XYZ file of C-alpha atoms in Angstrom:
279
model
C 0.000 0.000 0.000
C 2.302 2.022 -0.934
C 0.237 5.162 -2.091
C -1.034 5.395 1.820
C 2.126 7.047 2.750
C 2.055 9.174 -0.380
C -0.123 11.219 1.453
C 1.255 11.015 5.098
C 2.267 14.730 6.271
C 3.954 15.739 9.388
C 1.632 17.673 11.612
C 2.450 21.167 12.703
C 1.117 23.525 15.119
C -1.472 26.027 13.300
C -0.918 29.243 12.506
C -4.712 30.678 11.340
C -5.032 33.506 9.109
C -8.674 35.151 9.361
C -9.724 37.191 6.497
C -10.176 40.448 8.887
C -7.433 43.057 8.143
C -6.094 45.290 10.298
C -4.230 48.753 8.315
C -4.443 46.587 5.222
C -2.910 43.927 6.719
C -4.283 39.955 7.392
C -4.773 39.557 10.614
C -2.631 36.669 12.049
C -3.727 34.497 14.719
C -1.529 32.295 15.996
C -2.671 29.282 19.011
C -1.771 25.778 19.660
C -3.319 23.047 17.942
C -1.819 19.733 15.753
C -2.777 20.649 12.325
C -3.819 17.547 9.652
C -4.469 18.726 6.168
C -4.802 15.295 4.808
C -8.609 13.629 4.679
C -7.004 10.554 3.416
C -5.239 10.507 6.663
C -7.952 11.312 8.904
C -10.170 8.550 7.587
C -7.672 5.753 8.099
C -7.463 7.284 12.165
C -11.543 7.141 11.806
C -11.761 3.107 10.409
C -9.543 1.934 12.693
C -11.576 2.847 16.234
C -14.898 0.343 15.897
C -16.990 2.704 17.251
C -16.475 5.929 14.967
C -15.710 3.768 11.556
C -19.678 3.131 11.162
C -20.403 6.747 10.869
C -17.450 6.836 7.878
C -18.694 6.953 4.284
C -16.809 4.326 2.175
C -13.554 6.351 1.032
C -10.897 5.581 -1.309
C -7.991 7.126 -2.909
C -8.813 8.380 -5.944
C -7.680 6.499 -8.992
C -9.568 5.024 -12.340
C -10.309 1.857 -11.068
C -11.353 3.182 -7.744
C -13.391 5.271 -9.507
C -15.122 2.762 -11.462
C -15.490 0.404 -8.663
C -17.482 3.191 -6.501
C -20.008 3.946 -9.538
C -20.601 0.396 -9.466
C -21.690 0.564 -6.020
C -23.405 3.964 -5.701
C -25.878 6.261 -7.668
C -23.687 9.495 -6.647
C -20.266 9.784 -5.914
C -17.550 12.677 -4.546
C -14.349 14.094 -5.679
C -12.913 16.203 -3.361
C -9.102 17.042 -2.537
C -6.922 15.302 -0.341
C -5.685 18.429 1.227
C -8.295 21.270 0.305
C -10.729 23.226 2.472
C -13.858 25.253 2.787
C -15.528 22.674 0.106
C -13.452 24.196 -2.776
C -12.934 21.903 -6.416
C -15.635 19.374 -5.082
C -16.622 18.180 -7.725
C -20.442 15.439 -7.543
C -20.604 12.639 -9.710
C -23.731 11.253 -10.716
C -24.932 8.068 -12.708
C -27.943 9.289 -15.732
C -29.645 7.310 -18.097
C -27.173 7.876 -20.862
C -23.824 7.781 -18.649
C -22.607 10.309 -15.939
C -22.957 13.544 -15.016
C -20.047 15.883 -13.215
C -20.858 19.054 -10.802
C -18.758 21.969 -9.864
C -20.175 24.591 -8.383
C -23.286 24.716 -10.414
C -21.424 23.842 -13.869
C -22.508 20.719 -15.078
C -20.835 18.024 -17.969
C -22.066 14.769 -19.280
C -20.052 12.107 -20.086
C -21.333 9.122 -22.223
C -18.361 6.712 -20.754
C -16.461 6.273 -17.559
C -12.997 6.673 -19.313
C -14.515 9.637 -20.626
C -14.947 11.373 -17.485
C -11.726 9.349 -15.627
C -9.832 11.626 -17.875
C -11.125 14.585 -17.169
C -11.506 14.503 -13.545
C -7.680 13.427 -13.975
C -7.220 16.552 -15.902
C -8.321 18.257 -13.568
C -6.742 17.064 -10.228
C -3.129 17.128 -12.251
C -0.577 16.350 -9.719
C -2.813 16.979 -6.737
C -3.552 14.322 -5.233
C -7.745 13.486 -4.801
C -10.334 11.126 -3.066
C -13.774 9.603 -4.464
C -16.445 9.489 -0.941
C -19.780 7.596 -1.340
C -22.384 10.332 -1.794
C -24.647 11.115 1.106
C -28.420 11.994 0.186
C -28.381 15.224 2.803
C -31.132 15.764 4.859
C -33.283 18.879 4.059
C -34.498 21.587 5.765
C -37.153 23.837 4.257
C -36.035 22.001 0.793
C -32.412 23.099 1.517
C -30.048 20.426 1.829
C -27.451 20.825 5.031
C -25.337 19.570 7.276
C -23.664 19.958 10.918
C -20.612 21.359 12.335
C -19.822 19.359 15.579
C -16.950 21.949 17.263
C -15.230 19.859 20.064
C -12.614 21.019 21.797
C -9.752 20.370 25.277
C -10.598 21.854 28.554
C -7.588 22.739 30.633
C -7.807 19.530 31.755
C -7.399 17.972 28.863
C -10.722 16.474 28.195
C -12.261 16.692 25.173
C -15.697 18.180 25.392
C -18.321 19.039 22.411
C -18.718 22.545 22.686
C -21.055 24.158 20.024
C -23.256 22.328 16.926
C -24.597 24.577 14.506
C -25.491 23.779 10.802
C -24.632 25.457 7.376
C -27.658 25.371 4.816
C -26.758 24.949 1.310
C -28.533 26.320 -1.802
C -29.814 23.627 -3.527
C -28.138 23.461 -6.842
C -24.385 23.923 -5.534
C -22.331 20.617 -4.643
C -21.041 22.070 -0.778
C -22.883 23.678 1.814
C -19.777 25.731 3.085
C -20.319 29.198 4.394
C -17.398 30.108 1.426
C -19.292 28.535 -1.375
C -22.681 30.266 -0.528
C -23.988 28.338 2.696
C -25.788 29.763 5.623
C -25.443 29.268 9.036
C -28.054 28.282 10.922
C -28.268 27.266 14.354
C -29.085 23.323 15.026
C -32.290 23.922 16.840
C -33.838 26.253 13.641
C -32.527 23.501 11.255
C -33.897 20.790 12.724
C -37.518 22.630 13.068
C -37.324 22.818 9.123
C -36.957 18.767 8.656
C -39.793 16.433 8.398
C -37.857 14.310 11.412
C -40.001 14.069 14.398
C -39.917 16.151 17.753
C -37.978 13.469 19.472
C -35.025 13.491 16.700
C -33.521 16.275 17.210
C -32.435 16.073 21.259
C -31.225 12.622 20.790
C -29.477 13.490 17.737
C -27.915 16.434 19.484
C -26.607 13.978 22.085
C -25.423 10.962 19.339
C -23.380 14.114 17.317
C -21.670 15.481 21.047
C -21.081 11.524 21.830
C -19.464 11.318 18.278
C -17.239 14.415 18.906
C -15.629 13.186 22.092
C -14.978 9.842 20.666
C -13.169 11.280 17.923
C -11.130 13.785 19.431
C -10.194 10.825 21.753
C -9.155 8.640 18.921
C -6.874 11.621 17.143
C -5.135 12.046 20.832
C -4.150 7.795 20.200
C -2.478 8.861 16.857
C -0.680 12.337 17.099
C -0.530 14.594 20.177
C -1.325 18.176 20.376
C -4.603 18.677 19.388
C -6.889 21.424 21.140
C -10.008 21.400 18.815
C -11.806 19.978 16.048
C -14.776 20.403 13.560
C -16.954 17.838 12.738
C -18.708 18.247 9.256
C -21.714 15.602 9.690
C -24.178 14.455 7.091
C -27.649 13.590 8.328
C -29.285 11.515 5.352
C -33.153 11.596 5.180
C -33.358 8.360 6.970
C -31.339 10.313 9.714
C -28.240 8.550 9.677
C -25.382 10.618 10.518
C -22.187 10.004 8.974
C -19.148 12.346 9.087
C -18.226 13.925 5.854
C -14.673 15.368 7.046
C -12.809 16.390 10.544
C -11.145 19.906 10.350
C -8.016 20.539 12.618
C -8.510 23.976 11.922
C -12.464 25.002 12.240
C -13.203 28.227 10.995
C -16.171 29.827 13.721
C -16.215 33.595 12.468
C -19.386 32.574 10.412
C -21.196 32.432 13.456
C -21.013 36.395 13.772
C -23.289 36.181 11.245
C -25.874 34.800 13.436
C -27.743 37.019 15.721
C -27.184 35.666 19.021
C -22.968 35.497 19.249
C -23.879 33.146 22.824
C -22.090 29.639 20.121
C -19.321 32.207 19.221
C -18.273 33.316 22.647
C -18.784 30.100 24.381
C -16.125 28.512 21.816
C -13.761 30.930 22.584
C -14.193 30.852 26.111
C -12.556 27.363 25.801
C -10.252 28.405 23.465
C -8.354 31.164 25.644
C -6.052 28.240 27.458
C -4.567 27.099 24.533
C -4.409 30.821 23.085
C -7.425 31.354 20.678
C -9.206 34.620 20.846
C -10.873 35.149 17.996
């Protein structure tokens, strides 16, 4: 296995840049926190704990017989980079009567053969390297599909605790439902009003997704050290299944100024001020 350590990096300690400036300037933020930019990397942590790997959607390398093997299998399929972020060049794959269909953004191609469309995903990816995830039918609320940020973070004691869920709402005829490609965030409780789920979902959802957190910022401490926080992205399918798209070791949380009430925003960085996040 040979291409596994292809895409093995050495973690670092983040250094965030926000987009505020400051005299024209980026503002730099700087706290301590292991930083994994690999999701090929962060999948193989999540299979190996037996709890965690049944919320994993089947994930491989991307290659063209991967790629043919996983539209044998599923009706919709993922290409997303290895190392990207904020649901940039993610590209959805679907099967149509008359072949496949590819979706960036809200650009769409057709592609009458697999080879066909091997090559120009290929083309595309060029020396970066990608991976092909099972598609996940999201959930929708008030017809927009979304998903859930589970932010779980270290008290000073070095437990990991789940600190703030909120959602981000995508429009339905873009691929991602990242605040940077057009999403809106929403808090869980609003979200979850907008489903058809029943009354009785949501709560023991909430406490399944904090549950989920812990266990995974557990299982990250058993393979590197020096983690402080993480962000779950979590797909909840219409049969309410969750399954968890991604882990960021570097969560983003200035979209939640956009909400009215900042109480998710300042309660995240109350736990962040030991390990030197203030903003």
């Amino acid at each position: 296995m040979s291409w596994f350590w292809a895409f093995v990096e050495t973690p670092s300690v983040s250094r965030h840049k926000l987009n505020k400036k400051t005299r024209g300037e980026p503002l730099i933020m700087k706290y301590k926190s292991s930083t994994i930019k690999s999701k090929w990397l962060k999948t193989q942590w999540l299979l190996k704990d037996p709890y965690i790997q049944k919320y994993v959607p089947h994930t491989l390398p991307f290659n063209q017989r991967n790629l043919i093997s996983m539209l044998d299998d599923y009706t919709s399929v993922f290409f997303k980079p290895t190392n990207g972020s904020g649901g940039k060049n993610i590209i959805r794959i679907r099967k149509t009567a008359s072949g496949y269909q590819s979706q960036l953004k809200t650009s769409k191609t057709s592609y009458s053969t697999s080879t066909q469309l091997y090559r120009d995903l290929n083309r595309f990816a060029g020396s970066r390297p990608y991976l092909l995830q099972k598609g996940i039918r999201l959930a929708r609320s008030n017809g927009k599909p979304f998903d859930i940020r589970v932010m779980v973070q270290k008290t000073k004691q070095g437990a990991w605790v789940s600190t703030a869920l909120f959602s981000k709402v995508g429009s339905p005829n873009k691929v991602a439902t990242n605040y940077n490609q057009g999403g809106t965030i929403k808090t869980f409780g609003k979200t979850m009003k907008g489903t058809d789920f029943s009354s009785t979902f949501a709560p023991s959802l909430e406490l399944e997704l904090k549950r989920l957190g812990v266990a995974v910022g557990e299982s990250f401490d058993r393979h590197y050290k020096g983690f402080h926080e993480l962000g779950l992205d979590v797909a909840v399918d219409s049969k309410g299944r969750a399954w968890i798209l991604e882990v960021n070791t570097r969560p983003q949380i200035y979209p939640l100024k956009a909400l009215n009430d900042k109480s998710l925003y300042h309660k995240i960085l109350s736990y962040g001020k030991h390990y030197g996040r203030f903003k």
